[in-house]
Amino acid sequence: MKATLSISGKTKVFGCIADPIDHVRAPSVFNPLFEKYGVDAVMVPLHVSSKNLETVVEGLRAMPNFGGMAVTLPHKLPIMKFCDEIGKQGNLVGAVNFAAFDNNRKLIGDNCDGTGFVNGMLAAGYPVFDKRVLMIGAGGAARAIAFSLADSGVSSLTITNRTSTKADELANSVQAAYPSVAVNAASADPHGFDIIINTTSLGLMPDDDLPLRPDLLEPNQLVAEIIMNPEDTPILKAAKAKGCKIHYGRPMFDHQVSIIAGLFGYDFKM
Ligand SMILES: NC(=O)c1ccc[n+]([C@@H]2O[C@H](COP(=O)([O-])OP(=O)(O)OC[C@H]3O[C@@H](n4cnc5c(N)ncnc54)[C@H](OP(=O)(O)O)[C@@H]3O)[C@@H](O)[C@H]2O)c1
C-alpha cells in the first residue's frame, strides 16, 4: 500500500470515534485532505466501547497533540456529557457529530449535519430562506436538517414520516425552538411546496418504494436528496423526468467535512 502521510513528532493527531469501527469513512476523507492542503496532521480510527468512553475522552484531553474527533454511533449523544461546551445545533438536535479540544483542552462539541445540508444547498445556488419546505423523514439526519432549515429562515416546514408520531414530535420541537417558522406534520403531498427533501433511507436499495408519489411533483419544484450512493436515486430520476430541479446527497457530506475541518483549525474548500 502506498504511504501517503509522513508522520513525525510534530504531526497533530485527530480521531474518528465509533463502535463498531470498520465502516467509518472520516479517516479516508480527512487524510487525503490533510495531504492535499499540506497540513501536518493525521486522523486515526478510535475503536471505543460505550463503557470506556469517559476514560478515553479524558485520556485524549490529556494529550496536547490530539486536536479532536469525528463522532459517530453509538457516541453521538453520550459524549455530550463529557463536552465542556455544546454548540447551538448540537443542543437542539440532542447529539453531536464532532468534538474539538481548544487551547485550554476544553472539549467543544456540535452537530453539523443540518448546517452541512443547508450550506450544500446554498453553494449549489439553492437558497432556503423564505421557502416552503416539505421534508420526508424524521430520523437522525432529518432532525438535524429540520433545525437548520428553521434557523436559516424557511417560511414553512412540513414534516412527513412513516411513523407519524416521530414527525409530530419533531415538528413540535422545531416549532418550540423557532416560533416564527410555521412548522407542522402532514402527509407526503408535495403540492404547494418550493423544496422537497428526502431524508429517509428509501432509495438506498434498488427495489425501495419511492418516498412520495412522483406524479404529484410540479416542474417549478426543487427535489433534494441526502442519500449519496446511488447518486441518482429513483426519486431524483423521477423528479428530473417531471422537469424539477434536483440536488444530490453528496454536498451535505462535503460541507460537513468543511465545517469540521474549520473547527479543527483548517480551511478546506470543498
Ligand atoms: N449526505 C449525508 O451527509 C448524510 C448524512 C446522514 C445520513 N445520510 C443518509 O440519510 C438517510 C437517513 O439516515 P438517518 O441517520 O436519518 O437514519 P434513521 O435515523 O434510521 O432514519 C431513517 C428514516 O427513514 C425512514 N424509513 C426507513 N425505512 C423506511 C420505509 N421502508 N418506508 C418509509 N420510511 C422509511 C424512517 O422512518 P421511521 O421513522 O418510520 O422508521 C426515518 O424517517 C440514510 O440513507 C443515510 O445514508 C446522508
CSV table of N, CA and C in Angstrom, one decimal, residues 111-233:
chain,number,residue,atom,x,y,z
A,111,ASN,N,-23.1,19.7,16.2
A,111,ASN,CA,-23.7,18.9,15.2
A,111,ASN,C,-23.7,19.7,13.9
A,112,CYS,N,-23.1,19.2,12.8
A,112,CYS,CA,-23.1,20.0,11.6
A,112,CYS,C,-23.8,19.2,10.5
A,113,ASP,N,-24.6,18.2,10.8
A,113,ASP,CA,-25.4,17.5,9.7
A,113,ASP,C,-26.3,18.5,9.0
A,114,GLY,N,-27.1,19.3,9.7
A,114,GLY,CA,-28.1,20.2,9.1
A,114,GLY,C,-27.4,21.4,8.5
A,115,THR,N,-26.4,21.9,9.1
A,115,THR,CA,-25.7,23.1,8.5
A,115,THR,C,-25.0,22.6,7.2
A,116,GLY,N,-24.5,21.4,7.2
A,116,GLY,CA,-23.9,20.8,6.0
A,116,GLY,C,-24.9,20.8,4.9
A,117,PHE,N,-26.1,20.3,5.2
A,117,PHE,CA,-27.1,20.3,4.2
A,117,PHE,C,-27.4,21.7,3.6
A,118,VAL,N,-27.7,22.6,4.5
A,118,VAL,CA,-28.1,24.0,4.1
A,118,VAL,C,-26.9,24.6,3.3
A,119,ASN,N,-25.7,24.5,3.8
A,119,ASN,CA,-24.5,25.1,3.1
A,119,ASN,C,-24.4,24.5,1.7
A,120,GLY,N,-24.6,23.1,1.6
A,120,GLY,CA,-24.5,22.5,0.3
A,120,GLY,C,-25.6,23.0,-0.6
A,121,MET,N,-26.8,23.3,-0.1
A,121,MET,CA,-27.8,23.9,-1.0
A,121,MET,C,-27.4,25.3,-1.4
A,122,LEU,N,-26.9,26.1,-0.5
A,122,LEU,CA,-26.5,27.4,-0.8
A,122,LEU,C,-25.4,27.4,-1.9
A,123,ALA,N,-24.4,26.6,-1.7
A,123,ALA,CA,-23.3,26.5,-2.6
A,123,ALA,C,-23.8,26.1,-4.0
A,124,ALA,N,-24.9,25.3,-4.1
A,124,ALA,CA,-25.4,24.9,-5.4
A,124,ALA,C,-26.3,26.0,-6.0
A,125,GLY,N,-26.5,27.1,-5.3
A,125,GLY,CA,-27.4,28.1,-5.8
A,125,GLY,C,-28.8,28.0,-5.4
A,126,TYR,N,-29.1,27.2,-4.3
A,126,TYR,CA,-30.5,27.0,-3.9
A,126,TYR,C,-30.7,27.5,-2.5
A,127,PRO,N,-31.0,28.8,-2.3
A,127,PRO,CA,-31.2,29.3,-1.0
A,127,PRO,C,-32.5,28.7,-0.4
A,128,VAL,N,-32.5,28.6,0.9
A,128,VAL,CA,-33.7,28.1,1.6
A,128,VAL,C,-34.5,29.2,2.3
A,129,PHE,N,-33.9,30.4,2.4
A,129,PHE,CA,-34.6,31.4,3.1
A,129,PHE,C,-36.0,31.7,2.4
A,130,ASP,N,-37.0,31.8,3.3
A,130,ASP,CA,-38.4,32.2,2.8
A,130,ASP,C,-39.0,31.1,1.9
A,131,LYS,N,-38.5,29.9,1.9
A,131,LYS,CA,-39.0,28.8,1.0
A,131,LYS,C,-40.0,27.9,1.9
A,132,ARG,N,-41.0,27.4,1.1
A,132,ARG,CA,-41.9,26.4,1.8
A,132,ARG,C,-41.3,25.0,1.5
A,133,VAL,N,-41.0,24.3,2.6
A,133,VAL,CA,-40.2,23.1,2.5
A,133,VAL,C,-41.1,21.9,3.0
A,134,LEU,N,-41.1,20.8,2.2
A,134,LEU,CA,-41.6,19.6,2.7
A,134,LEU,C,-40.4,18.6,2.9
A,135,MET,N,-40.3,18.1,4.1
A,135,MET,CA,-39.2,17.2,4.5
A,135,MET,C,-39.8,15.8,4.7
A,136,ILE,N,-39.4,14.8,4.0
A,136,ILE,CA,-39.9,13.5,4.2
A,136,ILE,C,-38.8,12.7,5.0
A,137,GLY,N,-39.3,12.2,6.2
A,137,GLY,CA,-38.4,11.5,7.1
A,137,GLY,C,-38.3,12.3,8.4
A,138,ALA,N,-38.1,11.6,9.5
A,138,ALA,CA,-38.0,12.2,10.8
A,138,ALA,C,-36.9,11.4,11.7
A,139,GLY,N,-35.9,10.9,11.0
A,139,GLY,CA,-34.9,10.2,11.6
A,139,GLY,C,-33.8,11.1,12.1
A,140,GLY,N,-32.6,10.6,12.4
A,140,GLY,CA,-31.5,11.4,12.9
A,140,GLY,C,-31.1,12.5,12.0
A,141,ALA,N,-30.9,12.2,10.7
A,141,ALA,CA,-30.4,13.3,9.8
A,141,ALA,C,-31.5,14.3,9.6
A,142,ALA,N,-32.8,13.8,9.5
A,142,ALA,CA,-33.9,14.8,9.4
A,142,ALA,C,-34.0,15.7,10.5
A,143,ARG,N,-33.7,15.2,11.7
A,143,ARG,CA,-33.8,16.1,12.9
A,143,ARG,C,-32.8,17.3,12.8
A,144,ALA,N,-31.6,16.9,12.4
A,144,ALA,CA,-30.6,18.0,12.3
A,144,ALA,C,-31.0,19.0,11.2
A,145,ILE,N,-31.4,18.4,10.1
A,145,ILE,CA,-31.8,19.3,8.9
A,145,ILE,C,-32.9,20.2,9.3
A,146,ALA,N,-33.9,19.7,10.0
A,146,ALA,CA,-35.1,20.5,10.3
A,146,ALA,C,-34.7,21.7,11.1
A,147,PHE,N,-33.9,21.5,12.2
A,147,PHE,CA,-33.5,22.7,13.0
A,147,PHE,C,-32.7,23.7,12.2
A,148,SER,N,-31.8,23.2,11.3
A,148,SER,CA,-31.0,24.1,10.4
A,148,SER,C,-31.8,24.8,9.4
A,149,LEU,N,-32.8,24.2,8.9
A,149,LEU,CA,-33.7,24.9,7.9
A,149,LEU,C,-34.5,26.0,8.6
A,150,ALA,N,-35.0,25.7,9.8
A,150,ALA,CA,-35.7,26.7,10.6
A,150,ALA,C,-34.7,27.8,10.9
A,151,ASP,N,-33.5,27.5,11.3
A,151,ASP,CA,-32.5,28.5,11.7
A,151,ASP,C,-32.2,29.4,10.5
A,152,SER,N,-32.3,28.8,9.3
A,152,SER,CA,-32.0,29.6,8.0
A,152,SER,C,-33.1,30.3,7.5
A,153,GLY,N,-34.3,30.3,8.2
A,153,GLY,CA,-35.4,31.2,7.9
A,153,GLY,C,-36.3,30.7,6.8
A,154,VAL,N,-36.5,29.4,6.7
A,154,VAL,CA,-37.6,28.9,5.8
A,154,VAL,C,-38.9,29.5,6.2
A,155,SER,N,-39.8,29.7,5.2
A,155,SER,CA,-41.1,30.3,5.6
A,155,SER,C,-42.0,29.3,6.3
A,156,SER,N,-41.9,28.0,5.8
A,156,SER,CA,-42.6,27.0,6.5
A,156,SER,C,-41.9,25.6,6.3
A,157,LEU,N,-42.1,24.7,7.3
A,157,LEU,CA,-41.5,23.4,7.2
A,157,LEU,C,-42.6,22.4,7.6
A,158,THR,N,-42.9,21.5,6.6
A,158,THR,CA,-43.8,20.4,6.8
A,158,THR,C,-43.1,19.1,6.9
A,159,ILE,N,-43.3,18.3,7.9
A,159,ILE,CA,-42.6,17.1,8.1
A,159,ILE,C,-43.5,15.9,7.9
A,160,THR,N,-43.1,14.9,7.1
A,160,THR,CA,-43.9,13.7,7.0
A,160,THR,C,-43.1,12.5,7.2
A,161,ASN,N,-43.6,11.5,7.8
A,161,ASN,CA,-42.8,10.3,8.1
A,161,ASN,C,-43.7,9.1,8.2
A,162,ARG,N,-43.1,7.9,7.9
A,162,ARG,CA,-43.8,6.6,8.0
A,162,ARG,C,-44.4,6.5,9.4
A,163,THR,N,-43.6,6.7,10.4
A,163,THR,CA,-44.1,6.7,11.8
A,163,THR,C,-44.5,8.1,12.1
A,164,SER,N,-45.8,8.4,12.1
A,164,SER,CA,-46.2,9.8,12.1
A,164,SER,C,-46.0,10.4,13.5
A,165,THR,N,-45.9,9.6,14.5
A,165,THR,CA,-45.7,10.2,15.9
A,165,THR,C,-44.3,10.9,15.9
A,166,LYS,N,-43.3,10.3,15.1
A,166,LYS,CA,-42.0,10.9,15.1
A,166,LYS,C,-42.0,12.3,14.4
A,167,ALA,N,-42.8,12.3,13.3
A,167,ALA,CA,-43.0,13.6,12.6
A,167,ALA,C,-43.6,14.6,13.5
A,168,ASP,N,-44.6,14.2,14.3
A,168,ASP,CA,-45.3,15.2,15.2
A,168,ASP,C,-44.3,15.7,16.2
A,169,GLU,N,-43.6,14.8,16.8
A,169,GLU,CA,-42.6,15.1,17.9
A,169,GLU,C,-41.6,16.1,17.4
A,170,LEU,N,-41.0,15.8,16.2
A,170,LEU,CA,-40.0,16.7,15.6
A,170,LEU,C,-40.6,18.1,15.2
A,171,ALA,N,-41.8,18.0,14.6
A,171,ALA,CA,-42.4,19.3,14.3
A,171,ALA,C,-42.6,20.2,15.5
A,172,ASN,N,-43.1,19.5,16.6
A,172,ASN,CA,-43.3,20.3,17.9
A,172,ASN,C,-42.0,20.9,18.4
A,173,SER,N,-40.9,20.1,18.4
A,173,SER,CA,-39.6,20.6,18.9
A,173,SER,C,-39.1,21.7,18.1
A,174,VAL,N,-39.2,21.6,16.8
A,174,VAL,CA,-38.7,22.7,15.9
A,174,VAL,C,-39.6,23.9,16.1
A,175,GLN,N,-40.9,23.8,16.2
A,175,GLN,CA,-41.8,24.9,16.4
A,175,GLN,C,-41.5,25.6,17.7
A,176,ALA,N,-41.2,24.9,18.7
A,176,ALA,CA,-40.9,25.5,20.0
A,176,ALA,C,-39.6,26.3,20.0
A,177,ALA,N,-38.6,25.8,19.2
A,177,ALA,CA,-37.3,26.5,19.1
A,177,ALA,C,-37.4,27.6,18.2
A,178,TYR,N,-38.2,27.6,17.2
A,178,TYR,CA,-38.3,28.6,16.1
A,178,TYR,C,-39.8,29.1,15.9
A,179,PRO,N,-40.3,29.8,16.9
A,179,PRO,CA,-41.8,30.2,16.8
A,179,PRO,C,-42.2,30.9,15.5
A,180,SER,N,-41.2,31.6,14.9
A,180,SER,CA,-41.6,32.5,13.7
A,180,SER,C,-41.7,31.6,12.5
A,181,VAL,N,-41.3,30.4,12.5
A,181,VAL,CA,-41.4,29.5,11.3
A,181,VAL,C,-42.7,28.6,11.5
A,182,ALA,N,-43.5,28.5,10.4
A,182,ALA,CA,-44.7,27.7,10.5
A,182,ALA,C,-44.3,26.2,10.3
A,183,VAL,N,-44.3,25.4,11.4
A,183,VAL,CA,-43.9,24.0,11.3
A,183,VAL,C,-45.1,23.1,11.6
A,184,ASN,N,-45.3,22.1,10.8
A,184,ASN,CA,-46.3,21.1,11.0
A,184,ASN,C,-45.9,19.8,10.5
A,185,ALA,N,-46.7,18.8,10.9
A,185,ALA,CA,-46.6,17.4,10.4
A,185,ALA,C,-47.8,17.1,9.6
A,186,ALA,N,-47.5,16.5,8.4
A,186,ALA,CA,-48.7,16.2,7.5
A,186,ALA,C,-48.3,15.1,6.5
A,187,SER,N,-49.2,14.8,5.6
A,187,SER,CA,-48.9,13.7,4.6
A,187,SER,C,-47.9,14.2,3.6
A,188,ALA,N,-47.4,13.2,2.8
A,188,ALA,CA,-46.4,13.5,1.8
A,188,ALA,C,-47.0,14.0,0.5
A,189,ASP,N,-47.8,15.0,0.5
A,189,ASP,CA,-48.3,15.7,-0.7
A,189,ASP,C,-47.5,16.9,-1.0
A,190,PRO,N,-46.8,16.9,-2.1
A,190,PRO,CA,-45.8,17.9,-2.4
A,190,PRO,C,-46.5,19.2,-2.9
A,191,HIS,N,-47.8,19.2,-3.2
A,191,HIS,CA,-48.4,20.4,-3.8
A,191,HIS,C,-48.2,21.6,-2.9
A,192,GLY,N,-47.8,22.7,-3.5
A,192,GLY,CA,-47.6,24.0,-2.9
A,192,GLY,C,-46.3,24.2,-2.2
A,193,PHE,N,-45.3,23.3,-2.3
A,193,PHE,CA,-44.0,23.4,-1.7
A,193,PHE,C,-43.0,23.9,-2.8
A,194,ASP,N,-42.0,24.7,-2.3
A,194,ASP,CA,-40.9,25.1,-3.2
A,194,ASP,C,-39.8,24.0,-3.2
A,195,ILE,N,-39.6,23.4,-2.1
A,195,ILE,CA,-38.5,22.4,-1.9
A,195,ILE,C,-39.0,21.2,-1.2
A,196,ILE,N,-38.6,20.0,-1.8
A,196,ILE,CA,-39.0,18.7,-1.2
A,196,ILE,C,-37.7,18.0,-0.9
A,197,ILE,N,-37.5,17.5,0.3
A,197,ILE,CA,-36.3,16.9,0.7
A,197,ILE,C,-36.6,15.5,1.1
A,198,ASN,N,-35.9,14.5,0.5
A,198,ASN,CA,-36.0,13.1,1.0
A,198,ASN,C,-34.9,12.9,2.0
A,199,THR,N,-35.2,12.7,3.3
A,199,THR,CA,-34.2,12.4,4.3
A,199,THR,C,-34.4,10.9,4.8
A,200,THR,N,-35.3,10.2,4.1
A,200,THR,CA,-35.5,8.8,4.5
A,200,THR,C,-34.4,7.9,3.9
A,201,SER,N,-34.3,6.7,4.3
A,201,SER,CA,-33.3,5.8,3.6
A,201,SER,C,-33.9,5.1,2.4
A,202,LEU,N,-35.2,5.5,2.0
A,202,LEU,CA,-35.8,5.0,0.8
A,202,LEU,C,-35.0,5.5,-0.5
A,203,GLY,N,-34.5,4.5,-1.2
A,203,GLY,CA,-33.6,4.9,-2.4
A,203,GLY,C,-32.3,4.3,-2.3
A,204,LEU,N,-31.9,3.8,-1.1
A,204,LEU,CA,-30.6,3.2,-0.9
A,204,LEU,C,-30.6,1.8,-1.7
A,205,MET,N,-31.7,1.1,-1.6
A,205,MET,CA,-31.8,-0.2,-2.3
A,205,MET,C,-32.7,-0.1,-3.6
A,206,PRO,N,-32.3,-0.8,-4.6
A,206,PRO,CA,-32.9,-0.6,-5.9
A,206,PRO,C,-34.4,-0.9,-5.9
A,207,ASP,N,-34.9,-1.8,-5.0
A,207,ASP,CA,-36.3,-2.1,-5.0
A,207,ASP,C,-37.1,-1.4,-3.9
A,208,ASP,N,-36.5,-0.3,-3.4
A,208,ASP,CA,-37.2,0.5,-2.4
A,208,ASP,C,-38.4,1.2,-3.0
A,209,ASP,N,-39.5,1.4,-2.2
A,209,ASP,CA,-40.6,2.3,-2.6
A,209,ASP,C,-40.0,3.7,-2.8
A,210,LEU,N,-40.8,4.5,-3.6
A,210,LEU,CA,-40.4,5.9,-3.6
A,210,LEU,C,-41.0,6.6,-2.4
A,211,PRO,N,-40.3,7.7,-1.9
A,211,PRO,CA,-40.7,8.4,-0.7
A,211,PRO,C,-42.0,9.2,-0.9
A,212,LEU,N,-42.3,9.5,-2.1
A,212,LEU,CA,-43.6,10.2,-2.4
A,212,LEU,C,-44.1,9.9,-3.8
A,213,ARG,N,-45.3,10.3,-4.1
A,213,ARG,CA,-45.8,10.0,-5.5
A,213,ARG,C,-45.2,11.0,-6.5
A,214,PRO,N,-44.4,10.5,-7.4
A,214,PRO,CA,-43.7,11.5,-8.3
A,214,PRO,C,-44.7,12.2,-9.3
A,215,ASP,N,-45.9,11.6,-9.5
A,215,ASP,CA,-46.8,12.2,-10.4
A,215,ASP,C,-47.4,13.5,-9.8
A,216,LEU,N,-47.2,13.7,-8.5
A,216,LEU,CA,-47.7,14.9,-7.8
A,216,LEU,C,-46.7,16.0,-7.9
A,217,LEU,N,-45.5,15.7,-8.3
A,217,LEU,CA,-44.4,16.8,-8.4
A,217,LEU,C,-44.8,17.8,-9.5
A,218,GLU,N,-44.3,19.0,-9.3
A,218,GLU,CA,-44.5,20.1,-10.3
A,218,GLU,C,-43.2,20.6,-10.8
A,219,PRO,N,-43.1,21.0,-12.1
A,219,PRO,CA,-41.8,21.3,-12.7
A,219,PRO,C,-41.1,22.5,-12.0
A,220,ASN,N,-41.8,23.4,-11.3
A,220,ASN,CA,-41.1,24.5,-10.6
A,220,ASN,C,-40.5,24.2,-9.3
A,221,GLN,N,-40.6,22.9,-8.9
A,221,GLN,CA,-40.1,22.5,-7.6
A,221,GLN,C,-38.7,22.0,-7.6
A,222,LEU,N,-38.0,22.1,-6.5
A,222,LEU,CA,-36.7,21.5,-6.3
A,222,LEU,C,-36.8,20.3,-5.4
A,223,VAL,N,-36.2,19.2,-5.9
A,223,VAL,CA,-36.2,18.0,-5.1
A,223,VAL,C,-34.8,17.7,-4.6
A,224,ALA,N,-34.6,17.6,-3.3
A,224,ALA,CA,-33.3,17.4,-2.8
A,224,ALA,C,-33.2,16.0,-2.1
A,225,GLU,N,-32.0,15.4,-2.1
A,225,GLU,CA,-31.8,14.1,-1.6
A,225,GLU,C,-30.7,14.2,-0.6
A,226,ILE,N,-30.6,13.2,0.4
A,226,ILE,CA,-29.4,13.2,1.2
A,226,ILE,C,-28.6,11.9,1.0
A,227,ILE,N,-29.3,10.9,0.3
A,227,ILE,CA,-28.6,9.7,0.1
A,227,ILE,C,-27.4,10.0,-0.9
A,228,MET,N,-26.3,9.4,-0.6
A,228,MET,CA,-25.1,9.7,-1.5
A,228,MET,C,-24.9,8.6,-2.5
A,229,ASN,N,-25.3,7.4,-2.2
A,229,ASN,CA,-25.0,6.2,-3.0
A,229,ASN,C,-26.2,5.3,-3.1
A,230,PRO,N,-26.9,5.2,-4.2
A,230,PRO,CA,-26.6,5.8,-5.5
A,230,PRO,C,-26.8,7.3,-5.6
A,231,GLU,N,-26.0,7.9,-6.5
A,231,GLU,CA,-26.1,9.3,-6.7
A,231,GLU,C,-27.5,9.7,-7.2
A,232,ASP,N,-27.9,9.1,-8.3
A,232,ASP,CA,-29.2,9.3,-8.9
A,232,ASP,C,-30.3,8.4,-8.3
A,233,THR,N,-30.9,8.7,-7.1
A,233,THR,CA,-31.9,7.9,-6.5
A,233,THR,C,-33.1,7.9,-7.4
